[in-house]
JSON list of C-alpha atoms in Angstrom, two decimals:
[
{"chain": "A", "resi": 1, "resn": "ILE", "atom": "CA", "xyz": [12.58, -21.75, 40.83]},
{"chain": "A", "resi": 2, "resn": "ASP", "atom": "CA", "xyz": [11.87, -18.30, 42.32]},
{"chain": "A", "resi": 3, "resn": "LYS", "atom": "CA", "xyz": [15.01, -17.00, 40.61]},
{"chain": "A", "resi": 4, "resn": "VAL", "atom": "CA", "xyz": [13.82, -18.26, 37.23]},
{"chain": "A", "resi": 5, "resn": "ILE", "atom": "CA", "xyz": [10.27, -16.95, 37.63]},
{"chain": "A", "resi": 6, "resn": "GLY", "atom": "CA", "xyz": [11.60, -13.62, 38.86]},
{"chain": "A", "resi": 7, "resn": "THR", "atom": "CA", "xyz": [13.95, -13.38, 35.90]},
{"chain": "A", "resi": 8, "resn": "ARG", "atom": "CA", "xyz": [11.12, -14.09, 33.48]},
{"chain": "A", "resi": 9, "resn": "HIS", "atom": "CA", "xyz": [8.95, -11.42, 35.11]},
{"chain": "A", "resi": 10, "resn": "TYR", "atom": "CA", "xyz": [11.82, -8.96, 34.94]},
{"chain": "A", "resi": 11, "resn": "ILE", "atom": "CA", "xyz": [12.29, -9.67, 31.22]},
{"chain": "A", "resi": 12, "resn": "ASN", "atom": "CA", "xyz": [8.55, -9.29, 30.63]},
{"chain": "A", "resi": 13, "resn": "ASN", "atom": "CA", "xyz": [8.57, -5.87, 32.30]},
{"chain": "A", "resi": 14, "resn": "HIS", "atom": "CA", "xyz": [11.87, -4.59, 30.85]},
{"chain": "A", "resi": 15, "resn": "PHE", "atom": "CA", "xyz": [12.12, -6.27, 27.43]},
{"chain": "A", "resi": 16, "resn": "ASP", "atom": "CA", "xyz": [12.66, -2.91, 25.73]},
{"chain": "A", "resi": 17, "resn": "GLN", "atom": "CA", "xyz": [15.92, -2.34, 27.63]},
{"chain": "A", "resi": 18, "resn": "GLY", "atom": "CA", "xyz": [19.39, -3.68, 26.99]},
{"chain": "A", "resi": 19, "resn": "LEU", "atom": "CA", "xyz": [19.16, -6.88, 28.99]},
{"chain": "A", "resi": 20, "resn": "ASN", "atom": "CA", "xyz": [21.82, -9.56, 29.25]},
{"chain": "A", "resi": 21, "resn": "LEU", "atom": "CA", "xyz": [22.99, -12.17, 31.74]},
{"chain": "A", "resi": 22, "resn": "ASP", "atom": "CA", "xyz": [25.44, -9.76, 33.35]},
{"chain": "A", "resi": 23, "resn": "LEU", "atom": "CA", "xyz": [22.50, -7.52, 34.26]},
{"chain": "A", "resi": 24, "resn": "LEU", "atom": "CA", "xyz": [19.97, -10.23, 35.09]},
{"chain": "A", "resi": 25, "resn": "SER", "atom": "CA", "xyz": [22.09, -12.43, 37.34]},
{"chain": "A", "resi": 26, "resn": "PRO", "atom": "CA", "xyz": [22.78, -9.81, 40.07]},
{"chain": "A", "resi": 27, "resn": "ILE", "atom": "CA", "xyz": [19.09, -8.88, 40.14]},
{"chain": "A", "resi": 28, "resn": "ARG", "atom": "CA", "xyz": [18.25, -12.48, 41.06]},
{"chain": "A", "resi": 29, "resn": "PHE", "atom": "CA", "xyz": [21.40, -12.90, 43.21]},
{"chain": "A", "resi": 30, "resn": "THR", "atom": "CA", "xyz": [22.84, -15.81, 41.24]},
{"chain": "A", "resi": 31, "resn": "SER", "atom": "CA", "xyz": [25.68, -16.46, 38.83]},
{"chain": "A", "resi": 32, "resn": "LYS", "atom": "CA", "xyz": [24.90, -15.92, 35.18]},
{"chain": "A", "resi": 33, "resn": "PHE", "atom": "CA", "xyz": [25.81, -19.52, 34.31]},
{"chain": "A", "resi": 34, "resn": "HIS", "atom": "CA", "xyz": [23.52, -20.94, 36.99]},
{"chain": "A", "resi": 35, "resn": "LEU", "atom": "CA", "xyz": [20.72, -18.64, 35.88]},
{"chain": "A", "resi": 36, "resn": "LEU", "atom": "CA", "xyz": [21.23, -19.70, 32.26]},
{"chain": "A", "resi": 37, "resn": "ARG", "atom": "CA", "xyz": [21.03, -23.41, 33.17]},
{"chain": "A", "resi": 38, "resn": "LEU", "atom": "CA", "xyz": [17.95, -22.96, 35.38]},
{"chain": "A", "resi": 39, "resn": "PHE", "atom": "CA", "xyz": [16.10, -20.82, 32.87]},
{"chain": "A", "resi": 40, "resn": "LYS", "atom": "CA", "xyz": [16.77, -23.28, 30.06]},
{"chain": "A", "resi": 41, "resn": "LYS", "atom": "CA", "xyz": [15.71, -26.19, 32.27]},
{"chain": "A", "resi": 42, "resn": "TYR", "atom": "CA", "xyz": [12.36, -24.64, 33.24]},
{"chain": "A", "resi": 43, "resn": "TYR", "atom": "CA", "xyz": [11.43, -22.75, 30.07]},
{"chain": "A", "resi": 44, "resn": "GLY", "atom": "CA", "xyz": [13.23, -24.71, 27.35]},
{"chain": "A", "resi": 45, "resn": "GLN", "atom": "CA", "xyz": [15.07, -21.65, 26.07]},
{"chain": "A", "resi": 46, "resn": "THR", "atom": "CA", "xyz": [17.76, -19.30, 27.24]},
{"chain": "A", "resi": 47, "resn": "PRO", "atom": "CA", "xyz": [16.93, -15.89, 28.70]},
{"chain": "A", "resi": 48, "resn": "LYS", "atom": "CA", "xyz": [18.20, -14.31, 25.46]},
{"chain": "A", "resi": 49, "resn": "GLU", "atom": "CA", "xyz": [15.96, -16.52, 23.33]},
{"chain": "A", "resi": 50, "resn": "TYR", "atom": "CA", "xyz": [13.02, -15.69, 25.58]},
{"chain": "A", "resi": 51, "resn": "LEU", "atom": "CA", "xyz": [13.83, -11.98, 25.37]},
{"chain": "A", "resi": 52, "resn": "ILE", "atom": "CA", "xyz": [13.94, -12.06, 21.57]},
{"chain": "A", "resi": 53, "resn": "GLU", "atom": "CA", "xyz": [10.65, -13.96, 21.47]},
{"chain": "A", "resi": 54, "resn": "LYS", "atom": "CA", "xyz": [9.04, -11.40, 23.79]},
{"chain": "A", "resi": 55, "resn": "ARG", "atom": "CA", "xyz": [10.31, -8.51, 21.66]},
{"chain": "A", "resi": 56, "resn": "LEU", "atom": "CA", "xyz": [9.08, -10.08, 18.43]},
{"chain": "A", "resi": 57, "resn": "GLU", "atom": "CA", "xyz": [5.61, -10.70, 19.86]},
{"chain": "A", "resi": 58, "resn": "GLN", "atom": "CA", "xyz": [5.46, -7.05, 20.95]},
{"chain": "A", "resi": 59, "resn": "ALA", "atom": "CA", "xyz": [6.63, -6.02, 17.48]},
{"chain": "A", "resi": 60, "resn": "LYS", "atom": "CA", "xyz": [3.69, -7.86, 15.91]},
{"chain": "A", "resi": 61, "resn": "GLU", "atom": "CA", "xyz": [1.27, -5.92, 18.10]},
{"chain": "A", "resi": 62, "resn": "MET", "atom": "CA", "xyz": [2.90, -2.59, 17.30]},
{"chain": "A", "resi": 63, "resn": "LEU", "atom": "CA", "xyz": [3.03, -3.25, 13.56]},
{"chain": "A", "resi": 64, "resn": "CYS", "atom": "CA", "xyz": [-0.63, -4.25, 13.55]},
{"chain": "A", "resi": 65, "resn": "LYS", "atom": "CA", "xyz": [-1.44, -0.91, 15.20]},
{"chain": "A", "resi": 66, "resn": "GLY", "atom": "CA", "xyz": [0.39, 0.91, 12.42]},
{"chain": "A", "resi": 67, "resn": "THR", "atom": "CA", "xyz": [3.62, 1.86, 14.22]},
{"chain": "A", "resi": 68, "resn": "ASN", "atom": "CA", "xyz": [6.35, 2.36, 11.64]},
{"chain": "A", "resi": 69, "resn": "ILE", "atom": "CA", "xyz": [9.05, -0.27, 11.41]},
{"chain": "A", "resi": 70, "resn": "SER", "atom": "CA", "xyz": [11.97, 1.84, 12.64]},
{"chain": "A", "resi": 71, "resn": "ASP", "atom": "CA", "xyz": [10.07, 3.05, 15.69]},
{"chain": "A", "resi": 72, "resn": "THR", "atom": "CA", "xyz": [8.96, -0.50, 16.42]},
{"chain": "A", "resi": 73, "resn": "CYS", "atom": "CA", "xyz": [12.52, -1.77, 16.12]},
{"chain": "A", "resi": 74, "resn": "TYR", "atom": "CA", "xyz": [13.98, 0.73, 18.56]},
{"chain": "A", "resi": 75, "resn": "ASP", "atom": "CA", "xyz": [10.99, 0.86, 20.94]},
{"chain": "A", "resi": 76, "resn": "ILE", "atom": "CA", "xyz": [11.17, -2.87, 21.62]},
{"chain": "A", "resi": 77, "resn": "GLY", "atom": "CA", "xyz": [14.90, -2.82, 22.29]},
{"chain": "A", "resi": 78, "resn": "PHE", "atom": "CA", "xyz": [16.60, -3.84, 19.06]},
{"chain": "A", "resi": 79, "resn": "GLU", "atom": "CA", "xyz": [19.64, -1.80, 18.07]},
{"chain": "A", "resi": 80, "resn": "SER", "atom": "CA", "xyz": [19.53, -2.47, 14.34]},
{"chain": "A", "resi": 81, "resn": "PRO", "atom": "CA", "xyz": [16.62, -2.55, 11.86]},
{"chain": "A", "resi": 82, "resn": "GLY", "atom": "CA", "xyz": [18.56, -5.17, 9.89]},
{"chain": "A", "resi": 83, "resn": "SER", "atom": "CA", "xyz": [18.84, -7.64, 12.75]},
{"chain": "A", "resi": 84, "resn": "PHE", "atom": "CA", "xyz": [15.23, -6.93, 13.74]},
{"chain": "A", "resi": 85, "resn": "SER", "atom": "CA", "xyz": [14.03, -7.64, 10.21]},
{"chain": "A", "resi": 86, "resn": "THR", "atom": "CA", "xyz": [16.10, -10.83, 9.94]},
{"chain": "A", "resi": 87, "resn": "LEU", "atom": "CA", "xyz": [14.84, -12.20, 13.27]},
{"chain": "A", "resi": 88, "resn": "PHE", "atom": "CA", "xyz": [11.25, -11.19, 12.51]},
{"chain": "A", "resi": 89, "resn": "LYS", "atom": "CA", "xyz": [11.30, -12.95, 9.15]},
{"chain": "A", "resi": 90, "resn": "ALA", "atom": "CA", "xyz": [12.91, -16.06, 10.61]},
{"chain": "A", "resi": 91, "resn": "ARG", "atom": "CA", "xyz": [10.22, -16.24, 13.32]},
{"chain": "A", "resi": 92, "resn": "PHE", "atom": "CA", "xyz": [7.09, -15.31, 11.36]},
{"chain": "A", "resi": 93, "resn": "GLY", "atom": "CA", "xyz": [7.98, -15.95, 7.71]},
{"chain": "A", "resi": 94, "resn": "PHE", "atom": "CA", "xyz": [7.44, -12.34, 6.64]},
{"chain": "A", "resi": 95, "resn": "THR", "atom": "CA", "xyz": [9.54, -9.21, 6.78]},
{"chain": "A", "resi": 96, "resn": "PRO", "atom": "CA", "xyz": [8.13, -6.58, 9.14]},
{"chain": "A", "resi": 97, "resn": "SER", "atom": "CA", "xyz": [6.92, -4.50, 6.18]},
{"chain": "A", "resi": 98, "resn": "ALA", "atom": "CA", "xyz": [5.22, -7.49, 4.51]},
{"chain": "A", "resi": 99, "resn": "PHE", "atom": "CA", "xyz": [3.64, -8.44, 7.82]},
{"chain": "A", "resi": 100, "resn": "GLN", "atom": "CA", "xyz": [2.38, -4.89, 8.37]},
{"chain": "A", "resi": 101, "resn": "LYS", "atom": "CA", "xyz": [0.92, -4.68, 4.85]},
{"chain": "A", "resi": 102, "resn": "ARG", "atom": "CA", "xyz": [-0.79, -8.02, 5.33]},
{"chain": "A", "resi": 103, "resn": "ALA", "atom": "CA", "xyz": [-2.17, -7.00, 8.73]},
{"chain": "A", "resi": 104, "resn": "THR", "atom": "CA", "xyz": [-3.44, -3.69, 7.33]},
{"chain": "A", "resi": 105, "resn": "PHE", "atom": "CA", "xyz": [-5.06, -5.43, 4.36]},
{"chain": "A", "resi": 106, "resn": "THR", "atom": "CA", "xyz": [-6.72, -8.01, 6.60]},
{"chain": "A", "resi": 107, "resn": "LYS", "atom": "CA", "xyz": [-7.98, -5.35, 9.00]},
{"chain": "A", "resi": 108, "resn": "SER", "atom": "CA", "xyz": [-9.37, -3.16, 6.20]},
{"chain": "A", "resi": 109, "resn": "ASN", "atom": "CA", "xyz": [-11.25, -6.07, 4.64]},
{"chain": "A", "resi": 110, "resn": "HIS", "atom": "CA", "xyz": [-13.07, -6.89, 7.88]},
{"chain": "A", "resi": 111, "resn": "PHE", "atom": "CA", "xyz": [-15.15, -3.72, 7.74]}
]
C-alpha cells in the first residue's frame, strides 16, 4: 500500500508534468503493471484517470481565478487545448470557456 500512496502523492505534487506508468513505476520501485493493478484496487481508477481528474480539478480553480484557457491547459500539463476542452466538458458538462463565463458571472453577482 505504501507504493500506491506514494504514487498518489507523487501525482498530486507533479500533476503538471508529463507523467506516465514508465516514469511512475521506477519511482516506487515496482513494475508498471503491478502499480496499475494496485492503484486501481485501492483508488478505483488508474493512475492516468487519477492524473486527469487532478488536472481538471486544478483547471477549475485556475479558470475561476481568471487564468486564460490556453495558459490553464498548458500549466496543468495538457499538451492540446482540444483534448483539454473535450475532457473538461465530459467531466463538468461545460466547455472551459462556458465554465469560466459562468464562474465570472456568479462571482460578480455575489457583490
